Amino acid sequence: MKQSGVSSLARLARSVALATVVTGFGASALAAQGGTGKLEGRVRDQGGTPVANARVIVEGTAFSAVADPRGYYFFNSIPAGLVDIRIQYVGYKPTRTTGIRIPSGQTITIDVILEATIAQVQEITVVEAKNVLVPRDQVTTKQAMDGDFAAKLPVDNISNVLALQPGVMASPGGGSISVRGSRTDENSTYIDGVPVSPGNRGTGARTRGVGGITIGANAFEDASVTTGASSAEYGNAQGGVIAIATRTGGSRFAGSVGYETDEFSGLKQSTGFNLLQVSLGGPILKNLTFFVGGGLQGTRTGVGGYKGEEVPQWAAVGVDTTYAVPRTTSATADTAFIDVYKMAVVRGECDADYVAGAADPGIRDNYGFSCLGNRNAYSPATTYNVTGKLNYSFGQGSRISLSYLGSRAQNRNRLAPDLTFGAMTKNQVVTLNWNQ
């Protein structure tokens, strides 16, 4: 078996990407890629008067803020995802706002109305947040999708999710994408604020059917494709800038298990596809959360198209007879030994006349091998991906996170009895983010 070369992403598998991302300038260009967003708003009473010094707390974290004399509060570096906030002040009933979605690199405004009360009570008013469709500070052409919505789609990895956006196309295997008709190496890709694009450009190293690092559809918080003009700091972004924020894990435990298969479709329609995806996240200690997720996917073979089983394929399964043939007519000529192979049907049906109706018992039994119907032989593929993240918040608005991404893809393709190609790509990225 011959193994092809892989892209420079494989070399990335042997290195550690260490990035310190400091967000203190609102929605700056780098903060837009770092997996955090900004939350702001005003706290008022029922008469519309600002409630100064009201305390706003992001539940499950150390993040807290105090409203100024205008009742205004803000947080600069909240991890992307769903959060709940609690607002309290002496003389007012505590209020809890739930289900606030924080998108990466965007600002969300949540205004809160506090109800005045004479005595402090234990009851808490719970309000469901109204999330806007388009954040007010989105000034570029950007298509975005959150992970909770993507988890409900019939997709296998994040490439297939991005391919649903306008102007984006994915390769048949889902290993790479093209934005606005550009080459697949003309996109600048960021994961948790760290660039992970391959180092090769144009005619550099290539792979045979396997791609770069992959992330499961259950392991990202949000993803976006910016197709508008991008600054020179991104480099090689003629097609677009792809930003992905992995899941952090929230203040409540949550997990999922999913399994997909097409084995029930039979040999005429099934490719032998199987997919298992699992994820779990939640709190570990105070202000410390975790997330782990992974997926394992396998495909036995491709299919031959409509009624492909009616166009059979044979494969050599052993030697039937060996003939000794003189190389020349000379009495001292060397002898060449020529093997005649036993040929079994691989793609096709064993009850067809060319098998079941054969006079030779070995052919009639297909030499003990099973016919694969419409499936092609010798082209299995397997991929897996693993995602893990620890997130710790401290102070009033600081956090540090450590994430790990790993994936491997391998396939095999037999073109002839003695000509089999295979490829394997391994990728690993370790990222340390610090938001102060």
GROMACS .gro file of C-alpha atoms in nm:
model
  436
    1MET     CA    1   0.000   0.000   0.000
    2LYS     CA    2   0.126   0.343  -0.089
    3GLN     CA    3   0.049   0.641   0.132
    4SER     CA    4   0.019   0.985  -0.023
    5GLY     CA    5   0.166   1.303   0.120
    6VAL     CA    6  -0.052   1.523   0.330
    7SER     CA    7  -0.088   1.900   0.353
    8SER     CA    8   0.108   2.107   0.595
    9LEU     CA    9  -0.181   2.074   0.837
   10ALA     CA   10  -0.025   1.738   0.921
   11ARG     CA   11   0.285   1.922   1.032
   12LEU     CA   12   0.057   2.137   1.243
   13ALA     CA   13  -0.032   1.812   1.420
   14ARG     CA   14   0.314   1.811   1.573
   15SER     CA   15   0.305   2.165   1.700
   16VAL     CA   16   0.117   2.362   1.963
   17ALA     CA   17  -0.063   2.683   1.873
   18LEU     CA   18  -0.031   2.919   2.170
   19ALA     CA   19  -0.233   3.241   2.145
   20THR     CA   20  -0.297   3.514   2.400
   21VAL     CA   21  -0.602   3.709   2.292
   22VAL     CA   22  -0.664   4.032   2.483
   23THR     CA   23  -1.000   4.198   2.420
   24GLY     CA   24  -1.026   4.548   2.557
   25PHE     CA   25  -1.127   4.744   2.251
   26GLY     CA   26  -1.486   4.647   2.193
   27ALA     CA   27  -1.546   4.457   1.870
   28SER     CA   28  -1.191   4.477   1.735
   29ALA     CA   29  -1.083   4.263   1.440
   30LEU     CA   30  -0.899   4.008   1.652
   31ALA     CA   31  -1.171   3.990   1.916
   32ALA     CA   32  -1.414   3.911   1.637
   33GLN     CA   33  -1.229   3.583   1.585
   34GLY     CA   34  -1.158   3.494   1.948
   35GLY     CA   35  -1.482   3.318   2.043
   36THR     CA   36  -1.606   3.596   2.274
   37GLY     CA   37  -1.871   3.863   2.245
   38LYS     CA   38  -1.987   4.176   2.424
   39LEU     CA   39  -2.302   4.214   2.637
   40GLU     CA   40  -2.436   4.554   2.730
   41GLY     CA   41  -2.761   4.714   2.837
   42ARG     CA   42  -2.935   4.947   3.079
   43VAL     CA   43  -3.104   4.877   3.410
   44ARG     CA   44  -3.416   5.085   3.481
   45ASP     CA   45  -3.709   5.075   3.720
   46GLN     CA   46  -4.072   5.053   3.614
   47GLY     CA   47  -4.089   5.431   3.572
   48GLY     CA   48  -3.790   5.435   3.334
   49THR     CA   49  -3.545   5.584   3.587
   50PRO     CA   50  -3.189   5.440   3.568
   51VAL     CA   51  -3.095   5.218   3.861
   52ALA     CA   52  -2.736   5.316   3.939
   53ASN     CA   53  -2.507   5.065   4.114
   54ALA     CA   54  -2.729   4.770   4.023
   55ARG     CA   55  -2.518   4.455   4.017
   56VAL     CA   56  -2.524   4.238   3.702
   57ILE     CA   57  -2.386   3.882   3.731
   58VAL     CA   58  -2.328   3.628   3.453
   59GLU     CA   59  -2.435   3.303   3.618
   60GLY     CA   60  -2.183   3.023   3.637
   61THR     CA   61  -1.886   3.259   3.595
   62ALA     CA   62  -1.694   3.519   3.794
   63PHE     CA   63  -1.815   3.792   3.557
   64SER     CA   64  -1.996   4.079   3.728
   65ALA     CA   65  -2.051   4.446   3.657
   66VAL     CA   66  -2.203   4.747   3.832
   67ALA     CA   67  -2.435   4.982   3.645
   68ASP     CA   68  -2.314   5.345   3.618
   69PRO     CA   69  -2.532   5.651   3.698
   70ARG     CA   70  -2.703   5.605   3.359
   71GLY     CA   71  -2.791   5.246   3.450
   72TYR     CA   72  -2.551   5.125   3.180
   73TYR     CA   73  -2.351   4.802   3.218
   74PHE     CA   74  -2.128   4.602   2.984
   75PHE     CA   75  -1.908   4.291   2.957
   76ASN     CA   76  -1.633   4.271   2.697
   77SER     CA   77  -1.523   3.907   2.682
   78ILE     CA   78  -1.811   3.666   2.745
   79PRO     CA   79  -1.754   3.326   2.579
   80ALA     CA   80  -1.983   3.269   2.281
   81GLY     CA   81  -2.294   3.068   2.361
   82LEU     CA   82  -2.606   3.082   2.577
   83VAL     CA   83  -2.577   3.263   2.912
   84ASP     CA   84  -2.811   3.373   3.192
   85ILE     CA   85  -2.769   3.695   3.389
   86ARG     CA   86  -2.899   3.798   3.732
   87ILE     CA   87  -2.961   4.162   3.825
   88GLN     CA   88  -3.010   4.272   4.184
   89TYR     CA   89  -3.012   4.588   4.395
   90VAL     CA   90  -3.140   4.678   4.740
   91GLY     CA   91  -3.505   4.785   4.725
   92TYR     CA   92  -3.580   4.593   4.405
   93LYS     CA   93  -3.690   4.239   4.332
   94PRO     CA   94  -3.402   4.034   4.184
   95THR     CA   95  -3.448   3.964   3.815
   96ARG     CA   96  -3.303   3.681   3.610
   97THR     CA   97  -3.283   3.695   3.230
   98THR     CA   98  -3.226   3.358   3.062
   99GLY     CA   99  -3.137   3.231   2.718
  100ILE     CA  100  -2.914   3.518   2.602
  101ARG     CA  101  -2.716   3.409   2.296
  102ILE     CA  102  -2.373   3.571   2.272
  103PRO     CA  103  -2.232   3.549   1.915
  104SER     CA  104  -1.857   3.571   1.853
  105GLY     CA  105  -1.728   3.921   1.791
  106GLN     CA  106  -2.068   4.090   1.818
  107THR     CA  107  -2.249   4.310   2.071
  108ILE     CA  108  -2.581   4.206   2.224
  109THR     CA  109  -2.800   4.458   2.406
  110ILE     CA  110  -3.021   4.338   2.692
  111ASP     CA  111  -3.216   4.605   2.883
  112VAL     CA  112  -3.366   4.507   3.219
  113ILE     CA  113  -3.661   4.646   3.415
  114LEU     CA  114  -3.644   4.603   3.794
  115GLU     CA  115  -3.959   4.593   4.006
  116ALA     CA  116  -3.943   4.801   4.325
  117THR     CA  117  -4.029   4.629   4.651
  118ILE     CA  118  -4.046   4.754   5.009
  119ALA     CA  119  -3.885   4.447   5.165
  120GLN     CA  120  -3.630   4.208   5.028
  121VAL     CA  121  -3.806   3.894   4.903
  122GLN     CA  122  -3.672   3.559   4.788
  123GLU     CA  123  -3.885   3.548   4.472
  124ILE     CA  124  -3.692   3.613   4.150
  125THR     CA  125  -3.850   3.744   3.833
  126VAL     CA  126  -3.742   3.532   3.534
  127VAL     CA  127  -3.746   3.690   3.187
  128GLU     CA  128  -3.670   3.506   2.860
  129ALA     CA  129  -3.428   3.706   2.648
  130LYS     CA  130  -3.529   3.822   2.300
  131ASN     CA  131  -3.230   3.758   2.077
  132VAL     CA  132  -3.196   3.979   1.770
  133LEU     CA  133  -3.148   3.820   1.428
  134VAL     CA  134  -2.870   4.061   1.326
  135PRO     CA  135  -2.647   4.225   1.591
  136ARG     CA  136  -2.635   4.602   1.560
  137ASP     CA  137  -2.257   4.618   1.508
  138GLN     CA  138  -2.237   4.369   1.219
  139VAL     CA  139  -2.097   4.591   0.945
  140THR     CA  140  -1.952   4.331   0.706
  141THR     CA  141  -2.110   4.070   0.480
  142LYS     CA  142  -2.108   3.776   0.717
  143GLN     CA  143  -2.307   3.453   0.725
  144ALA     CA  144  -2.332   3.305   1.075
  145MET     CA  145  -2.482   2.991   1.226
  146ASP     CA  146  -2.500   2.879   1.586
  147GLY     CA  147  -2.416   2.529   1.698
  148ASP     CA  148  -2.753   2.450   1.859
  149PHE     CA  149  -2.928   2.501   1.525
  150ALA     CA  150  -2.661   2.310   1.331
  151ALA     CA  151  -2.693   2.010   1.568
  152LYS     CA  152  -3.048   1.961   1.438
  153LEU     CA  153  -2.943   1.953   1.073
  154PRO     CA  154  -2.859   1.633   0.878
  155VAL     CA  155  -2.489   1.721   0.857
  156ASP     CA  156  -2.176   1.537   0.967
  157ASN     CA  157  -1.915   1.810   1.024
  158ILE     CA  158  -1.873   2.183   1.025
  159SER     CA  159  -1.775   2.198   0.655
  160ASN     CA  160  -2.121   2.072   0.564
  161VAL     CA  161  -2.274   2.337   0.793
  162LEU     CA  162  -2.081   2.620   0.629
  163ALA     CA  163  -2.172   2.486   0.286
  164LEU     CA  164  -2.536   2.577   0.359
  165GLN     CA  165  -2.444   2.947   0.358
  166PRO     CA  166  -2.473   3.159   0.040
  167GLY     CA  167  -2.156   3.164  -0.168
  168VAL     CA  168  -2.000   2.860   0.003
  169MET     CA  169  -1.944   2.518  -0.154
  170ALA     CA  170  -1.800   2.205   0.010
  171SER     CA  171  -1.601   1.927  -0.153
  172PRO     CA  172  -1.787   1.595  -0.197
  173GLY     CA  173  -1.613   1.450   0.108
  174GLY     CA  174  -1.669   1.764   0.318
  175GLY     CA  175  -1.297   1.805   0.382
  176SER     CA  176  -1.261   2.155   0.231
  177ILE     CA  177  -1.477   2.447   0.125
  178SER     CA  178  -1.464   2.715  -0.141
  179VAL     CA  179  -1.592   3.068  -0.076
  180ARG     CA  180  -1.714   3.288  -0.363
  181GLY     CA  181  -1.556   3.060  -0.623
  182SER     CA  182  -1.206   3.086  -0.477
  183ARG     CA  183  -0.962   2.799  -0.440
  184THR     CA  184  -0.988   2.604  -0.119
  185ASP     CA  185  -0.653   2.743   0.000
  186GLU     CA  186  -0.763   3.105  -0.040
  187ASN     CA  187  -0.963   3.116   0.283
  188SER     CA  188  -0.828   3.233   0.617
  189THR     CA  189  -0.958   3.000   0.889
  190TYR     CA  190  -0.956   3.078   1.262
  191ILE     CA  191  -1.055   2.843   1.545
  192ASP     CA  192  -1.089   3.011   1.885
  193GLY     CA  193  -0.895   3.306   1.750
  194VAL     CA  194  -0.598   3.105   1.619
  195PRO     CA  195  -0.523   3.074   1.244
  196VAL     CA  196  -0.516   2.707   1.140
  197SER     CA  197  -0.503   2.737   0.760
  198PRO     CA  198  -0.255   2.510   0.576
  199GLY     CA  199   0.084   2.663   0.506
  200ASN     CA  200   0.095   2.549   0.143
  201ARG     CA  201  -0.053   2.763  -0.133
  202GLY     CA  202  -0.152   2.688  -0.491
  203THR     CA  203   0.041   2.384  -0.613
  204GLY     CA  204   0.176   2.276  -0.274
  205ALA     CA  205   0.131   1.938  -0.108
  206ARG     CA  206  -0.202   1.775  -0.165
  207THR     CA  207  -0.399   1.483  -0.031
  208ARG     CA  208  -0.588   1.199  -0.195
  209GLY     CA  209  -0.943   1.232  -0.068
  210VAL     CA  210  -0.872   1.336   0.291
  211GLY     CA  211  -0.875   1.690   0.422
  212GLY     CA  212  -0.752   1.904   0.710
  213ILE     CA  213  -0.870   1.931   1.066
  214THR     CA  214  -1.240   1.868   1.118
  215ILE     CA  215  -1.483   1.966   1.393
  216GLY     CA  216  -1.801   1.776   1.464
  217ALA     CA  217  -2.138   1.944   1.419
  218ASN     CA  218  -2.196   1.899   1.795
  219ALA     CA  219  -1.871   2.067   1.908
  220PHE     CA  220  -1.887   2.429   1.796
  221GLU     CA  221  -2.072   2.721   1.952
  222ASP     CA  222  -2.097   2.936   1.643
  223ALA     CA  223  -1.931   2.972   1.304
  224SER     CA  224  -1.926   3.248   1.046
  225VAL     CA  225  -1.800   3.318   0.696
  226THR     CA  226  -1.707   3.680   0.624
  227THR     CA  227  -1.715   3.739   0.249
  228GLY     CA  228  -1.671   4.116   0.258
  229ALA     CA  229  -1.343   4.303   0.235
  230SER     CA  230  -1.086   4.191   0.494
  231SER     CA  231  -0.777   4.371   0.614
  232ALA     CA  232  -0.418   4.266   0.537
  233GLU     CA  233  -0.372   4.118   0.886
  234TYR     CA  234  -0.570   3.811   0.782
  235GLY     CA  235  -0.360   3.742   0.472
  236ASN     CA  236  -0.456   3.505   0.191
  237ALA     CA  237  -0.824   3.574   0.249
  238GLN     CA  238  -0.925   3.637  -0.110
  239GLY     CA  239  -1.220   3.404  -0.065
  240GLY     CA  240  -1.324   3.488   0.290
  241VAL     CA  241  -1.250   3.464   0.661
  242ILE     CA  242  -1.390   3.160   0.843
  243ALA     CA  243  -1.422   3.200   1.220
  244ILE     CA  244  -1.518   2.909   1.448
  245ALA     CA  245  -1.573   2.917   1.823
  246THR     CA  246  -1.575   2.581   2.001
  247ARG     CA  247  -1.815   2.505   2.284
  248THR     CA  248  -1.722   2.612   2.636
  249GLY     CA  249  -1.967   2.433   2.862
  250GLY     CA  250  -2.216   2.631   3.068
  251SER     CA  251  -2.345   2.656   3.422
  252ARG     CA  252  -2.568   2.350   3.373
  253PHE     CA  253  -2.478   1.998   3.262
  254ALA     CA  254  -2.584   1.918   2.908
  255GLY     CA  255  -2.494   1.641   2.667
  256SER     CA  256  -2.606   1.456   2.359
  257VAL     CA  257  -2.567   1.120   2.186
  258GLY     CA  258  -2.650   1.069   1.822
  259TYR     CA  259  -2.619   0.779   1.580
  260GLU     CA  260  -2.685   0.768   1.207
  261THR     CA  261  -2.669   0.481   0.959
  262ASP     CA  262  -2.786   0.397   0.609
  263GLU     CA  263  -2.737   0.022   0.649
  264PHE     CA  264  -3.115  -0.024   0.642
  265SER     CA  265  -3.121   0.086   0.277
  266GLY     CA  266  -2.974  -0.243   0.157
  267LEU     CA  267  -2.690  -0.307  -0.082
  268LYS     CA  268  -2.848  -0.118  -0.371
  269GLN     CA  269  -2.865   0.224  -0.201
  270SER     CA  270  -2.647   0.198   0.110
  271THR     CA  271  -2.280   0.296   0.123
  272GLY     CA  272  -2.234   0.138   0.465
  273PHE     CA  273  -2.233   0.478   0.632
  274ASN     CA  274  -2.227   0.491   1.015
  275LEU     CA  275  -2.181   0.796   1.239
  276LEU     CA  276  -2.163   0.821   1.618
  277GLN     CA  277  -2.147   1.161   1.791
  278VAL     CA  278  -2.133   1.229   2.166
  279SER     CA  279  -2.083   1.542   2.375
  280LEU     CA  280  -2.096   1.651   2.740
  281GLY     CA  281  -2.038   1.984   2.911
  282GLY     CA  282  -2.104   2.163   3.237
  283PRO     CA  283  -1.948   2.297   3.558
  284ILE     CA  284  -1.658   2.131   3.741
  285LEU     CA  285  -1.591   2.377   4.022
  286LYS     CA  286  -1.692   2.735   4.087
  287ASN     CA  287  -1.621   2.941   3.773
  288LEU     CA  288  -1.462   2.637   3.601
  289THR     CA  289  -1.648   2.464   3.317
  290PHE     CA  290  -1.563   2.190   3.069
  291PHE     CA  291  -1.676   2.050   2.734
  292VAL     CA  292  -1.582   1.727   2.559
  293GLY     CA  293  -1.719   1.599   2.233
  294GLY     CA  294  -1.629   1.366   1.953
  295GLY     CA  295  -1.746   1.182   1.647
  296LEU     CA  296  -1.658   0.858   1.470
  297GLN     CA  297  -1.762   0.813   1.109
  298GLY     CA  298  -1.708   0.528   0.865
  299THR     CA  299  -1.810   0.448   0.509
  300ARG     CA  300  -1.764   0.100   0.371
  301THR     CA  301  -1.762   0.202   0.006
  302GLY     CA  302  -1.905   0.425  -0.265
  303VAL     CA  303  -2.194   0.327  -0.489
  304GLY     CA  304  -2.204   0.270  -0.862
  305GLY     CA  305  -2.498   0.498  -0.937
  306TYR     CA  306  -2.849   0.416  -1.056
  307LYS     CA  307  -2.875   0.041  -1.121
  308GLY     CA  308  -2.501   0.010  -1.076
  309GLU     CA  309  -2.549  -0.350  -0.962
  310GLU     CA  310  -2.638  -0.435  -1.323
  311VAL     CA  311  -2.283  -0.342  -1.432
  312PRO     CA  312  -2.076  -0.597  -1.240
  313GLN     CA  313  -1.713  -0.564  -1.134
  314TRP     CA  314  -1.475  -0.853  -1.071
  315ALA     CA  315  -1.172  -0.878  -0.845
  316ALA     CA  316  -0.893  -1.137  -0.829
  317VAL     CA  317  -0.939  -1.360  -0.523
  318GLY     CA  318  -0.675  -1.626  -0.589
  319VAL     CA  319  -0.482  -1.818  -0.853
  320ASP     CA  320  -0.681  -2.073  -1.056
  321THR     CA  321  -0.410  -2.210  -1.285
  322THR     CA  322  -0.042  -2.136  -1.352
  323TYR     CA  323   0.086  -2.195  -1.706
  324ALA     CA  324   0.452  -2.253  -1.795
  325VAL     CA  325   0.521  -2.079  -2.125
  326PRO     CA  326   0.864  -2.082  -2.301
  327ARG     CA  327   0.983  -1.733  -2.379
  328THR     CA  328   1.120  -1.841  -2.722
  329THR     CA  329   1.115  -2.150  -2.944
  330SER     CA  330   1.473  -2.236  -2.848
  331ALA     CA  331   1.531  -2.559  -2.659
  332THR     CA  332   1.727  -2.365  -2.396
  333ALA     CA  333   1.475  -2.084  -2.362
  334ASP     CA  334   1.369  -1.964  -2.019
  335THR     CA  335   1.020  -2.042  -1.899
  336ALA     CA  336   0.770  -1.779  -1.794
  337PHE     CA  337   0.507  -1.874  -1.539
  338ILE     CA  338   0.174  -1.699  -1.599
  339ASP     CA  339  -0.100  -1.702  -1.337
  340VAL     CA  340  -0.466  -1.717  -1.430
  341TYR     CA  341  -0.669  -1.568  -1.148
  342LYS     CA  342  -0.999  -1.667  -0.999
  343MET     CA  343  -1.231  -1.370  -1.048
  344ALA     CA  344  -1.513  -1.313  -0.799
  345VAL     CA  345  -1.798  -1.064  -0.844
  346VAL     CA  346  -1.771  -0.776  -0.601
  347ARG     CA  347  -2.012  -0.516  -0.737
  348GLY     CA  348  -2.313  -0.700  -0.868
  349GLU     CA  349  -2.564  -0.960  -0.754
  350CYS     CA  350  -2.488  -1.322  -0.678
  351ASP     CA  351  -2.825  -1.442  -0.811
  352ALA     CA  352  -2.749  -1.304  -1.158
  353ASP     CA  353  -2.707  -1.553  -1.443
  354TYR     CA  354  -2.333  -1.488  -1.472
  355VAL     CA  355  -2.294  -1.623  -1.116
  356ALA     CA  356  -2.588  -1.844  -1.027
  357GLY     CA  357  -2.609  -1.992  -1.379
  358ALA     CA  358  -2.240  -2.080  -1.414
  359ALA     CA  359  -2.145  -2.442  -1.474
  360ASP     CA  360  -1.828  -2.421  -1.264
  361PRO     CA  361  -1.919  -2.475  -0.895
  362GLY     CA  362  -1.654  -2.228  -0.780
  363ILE     CA  363  -1.792  -1.951  -0.999
  364ARG     CA  364  -2.147  -2.045  -0.900
  365ASP     CA  365  -2.048  -2.004  -0.536
  366ASN     CA  366  -1.856  -1.683  -0.623
  367TYR     CA  367  -1.556  -1.850  -0.459
  368GLY     CA  368  -1.713  -1.800  -0.115
  369PHE     CA  369  -1.731  -1.421  -0.142
  370SER     CA  370  -2.045  -1.210  -0.099
  371CYS     CA  371  -2.160  -0.984  -0.381
  372LEU     CA  372  -2.185  -0.616  -0.279
  373GLY     CA  373  -2.483  -0.516  -0.492
  374ASN     CA  374  -2.440  -0.152  -0.599
  375ARG     CA  375  -2.137  -0.093  -0.376
  376ASN     CA  376  -1.789  -0.045  -0.516
  377ALA     CA  377  -1.512  -0.254  -0.368
  378TYR     CA  378  -1.190  -0.147  -0.195
  379SER     CA  379  -1.281   0.213  -0.111
  380PRO     CA  380  -1.352   0.235   0.265
  381ALA     CA  381  -1.298   0.560   0.456
  382THR     CA  382  -1.290   0.640   0.828
  383THR     CA  383  -1.268   0.970   1.016
  384TYR     CA  384  -1.283   1.074   1.377
  385ASN     CA  385  -1.264   1.405   1.562
  386VAL     CA  386  -1.223   1.497   1.929
  387THR     CA  387  -1.282   1.834   2.097
  388GLY     CA  388  -1.210   1.929   2.457
  389LYS     CA  389  -1.212   2.259   2.642
  390LEU     CA  390  -1.159   2.395   2.994
  391ASN     CA  391  -1.276   2.747   3.074
  392TYR     CA  392  -1.201   2.939   3.395
  393SER     CA  393  -1.328   3.289   3.474
  394PHE     CA  394  -1.181   3.513   3.743
  395GLY     CA  395  -1.193   3.871   3.863
  396GLN     CA  396  -1.490   4.062   3.725
  397GLY     CA  397  -1.435   4.003   3.353
  398SER     CA  398  -1.129   3.789   3.288
  399ARG     CA  399  -1.103   3.430   3.173
  400ILE     CA  400  -0.854   3.171   3.056
  401SER     CA  401  -0.937   2.870   2.840
  402LEU     CA  402  -0.747   2.568   2.714
  403SER     CA  403  -0.883   2.379   2.415
  404TYR     CA  404  -0.776   2.071   2.221
  405LEU     CA  405  -0.881   1.969   1.871
  406GLY     CA  406  -0.780   1.641   1.713
  407SER     CA  407  -0.891   1.461   1.401
  408ARG     CA  408  -0.779   1.181   1.172
  409ALA     CA  409  -0.899   1.076   0.828
  410GLN     CA  410  -0.792   0.772   0.628
  411ASN     CA  411  -0.911   0.598   0.315
  412ARG     CA  412  -0.812   0.330   0.066
  413ASN     CA  413  -0.873   0.284  -0.304
  414ARG     CA  414  -0.785  -0.023  -0.505
  415LEU     CA  415  -0.743   0.044  -0.875
  416ALA     CA  416  -0.610  -0.298  -0.973
  417PRO     CA  417  -0.518  -0.627  -0.801
  418ASP     CA  418  -0.163  -0.502  -0.743
  419LEU     CA  419  -0.229  -0.126  -0.727
  420THR     CA  420  -0.380  -0.002  -0.400
  421PHE     CA  421  -0.357   0.357  -0.279
  422GLY     CA  422  -0.416   0.479   0.073
  423ALA     CA  423  -0.396   0.809   0.258
  424MET     CA  424  -0.400   0.922   0.620
  425THR     CA  425  -0.407   1.271   0.769
  426LYS     CA  426  -0.366   1.348   1.140
  427ASN     CA  427  -0.423   1.694   1.284
  428GLN     CA  428  -0.396   1.835   1.636
  429VAL     CA  429  -0.432   2.191   1.765
  430VAL     CA  430  -0.387   2.301   2.126
  431THR     CA  431  -0.491   2.661   2.201
  432LEU     CA  432  -0.453   2.873   2.514
  433ASN     CA  433  -0.670   3.185   2.521
  434TRP     CA  434  -0.645   3.458   2.783
  435ASN     CA  435  -0.897   3.741   2.791
  436GLN     CA  436  -0.816   4.019   3.036
   0.00000   0.00000   0.00000
